[in-house]
Short mmCIF file of C-alpha atoms and ligand atoms in Angstrom, two decimals:
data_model
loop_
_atom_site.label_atom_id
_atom_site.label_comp_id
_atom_site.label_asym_id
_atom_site.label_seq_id
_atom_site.Cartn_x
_atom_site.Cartn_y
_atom_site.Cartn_z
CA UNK A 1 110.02 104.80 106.09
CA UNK A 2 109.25 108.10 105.85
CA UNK A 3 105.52 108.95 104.61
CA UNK A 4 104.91 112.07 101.45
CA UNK A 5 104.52 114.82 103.43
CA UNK A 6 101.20 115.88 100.59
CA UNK A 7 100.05 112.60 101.08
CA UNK A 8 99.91 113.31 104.65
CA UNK A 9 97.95 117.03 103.92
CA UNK A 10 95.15 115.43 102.54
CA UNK A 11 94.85 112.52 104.82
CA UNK A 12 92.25 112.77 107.27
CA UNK A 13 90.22 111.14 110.02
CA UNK A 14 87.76 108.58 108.50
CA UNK A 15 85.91 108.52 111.99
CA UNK A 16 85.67 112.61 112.88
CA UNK A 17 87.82 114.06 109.57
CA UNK A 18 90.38 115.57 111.87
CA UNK A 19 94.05 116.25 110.41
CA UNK A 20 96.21 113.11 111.22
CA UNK A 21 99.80 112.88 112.30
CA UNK A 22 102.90 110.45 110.94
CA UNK A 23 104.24 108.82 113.83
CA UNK A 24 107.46 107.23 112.74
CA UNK A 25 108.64 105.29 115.51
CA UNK A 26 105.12 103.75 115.59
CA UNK A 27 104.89 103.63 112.21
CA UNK A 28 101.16 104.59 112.77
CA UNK A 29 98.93 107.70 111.44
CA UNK A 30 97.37 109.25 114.26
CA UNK A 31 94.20 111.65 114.66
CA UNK A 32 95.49 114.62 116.38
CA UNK A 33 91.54 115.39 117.13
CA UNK A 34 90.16 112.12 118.31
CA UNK A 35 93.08 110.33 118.75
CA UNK A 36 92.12 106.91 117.04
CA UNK A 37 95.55 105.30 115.40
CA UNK A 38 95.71 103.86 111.99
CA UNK A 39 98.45 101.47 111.21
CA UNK A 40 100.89 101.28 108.05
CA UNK A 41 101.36 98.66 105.89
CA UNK A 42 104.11 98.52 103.22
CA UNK A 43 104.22 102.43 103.67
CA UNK A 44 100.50 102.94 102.92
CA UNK A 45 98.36 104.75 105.53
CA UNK A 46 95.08 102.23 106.16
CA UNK A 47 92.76 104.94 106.43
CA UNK A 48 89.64 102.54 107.94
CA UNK A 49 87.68 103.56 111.18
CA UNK A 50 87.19 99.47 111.64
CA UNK A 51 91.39 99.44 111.14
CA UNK A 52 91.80 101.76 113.55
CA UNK A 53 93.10 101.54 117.55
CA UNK A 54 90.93 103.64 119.79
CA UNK A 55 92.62 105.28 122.01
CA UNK A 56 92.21 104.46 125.85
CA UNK A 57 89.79 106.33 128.41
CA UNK A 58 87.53 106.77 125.11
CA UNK A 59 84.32 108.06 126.13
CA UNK A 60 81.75 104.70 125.86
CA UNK A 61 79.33 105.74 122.34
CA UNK A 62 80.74 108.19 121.59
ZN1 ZN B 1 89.72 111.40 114.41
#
C-alpha cells in the first residue's frame, strides 16, 4: 500500500517534530531525526508518541 506522498509532507514527529519516512516493506512511518517508528493501520499513519517503537541504544530520558 503505497502512502499520499502530501500526506507524507506534512506528517511529522509527534515526539521531536522531525520529517518522517514511509517504509514500505515495514509498512511503518519512521522519524528520520529520532528514529522512533510509527506503525500503519488500514493505510493510516498512527501518528502517537505512546504508538510508537523506540528505536534501540535510545539514550535512557531522553
Ligand atoms: Zn522524531
Amino acid at each position: 500500500v503505497a502512502l499520499d506522498d502530501r500526506l507524507l509532507e506534512i506528517l511529522v514527529c509527534p515526539a521531536c517534530h522531525g520529517a518522517v519516512e514511509h517504509k514500505e516493506r515495514r509498512n511503518a512511518i519512521v522519524c528520520t531525526a529520532c528514529g522512533r517508528r510509527y506503525p500503519v493501520r488500514d493505510g493510516i499513519p498512527v501518528m502517537l508518541v505512546e504508538e510508537a517503537t523506540e528505536p534501540p541504544g535510545a539514550p535512557p530520558g531522553g
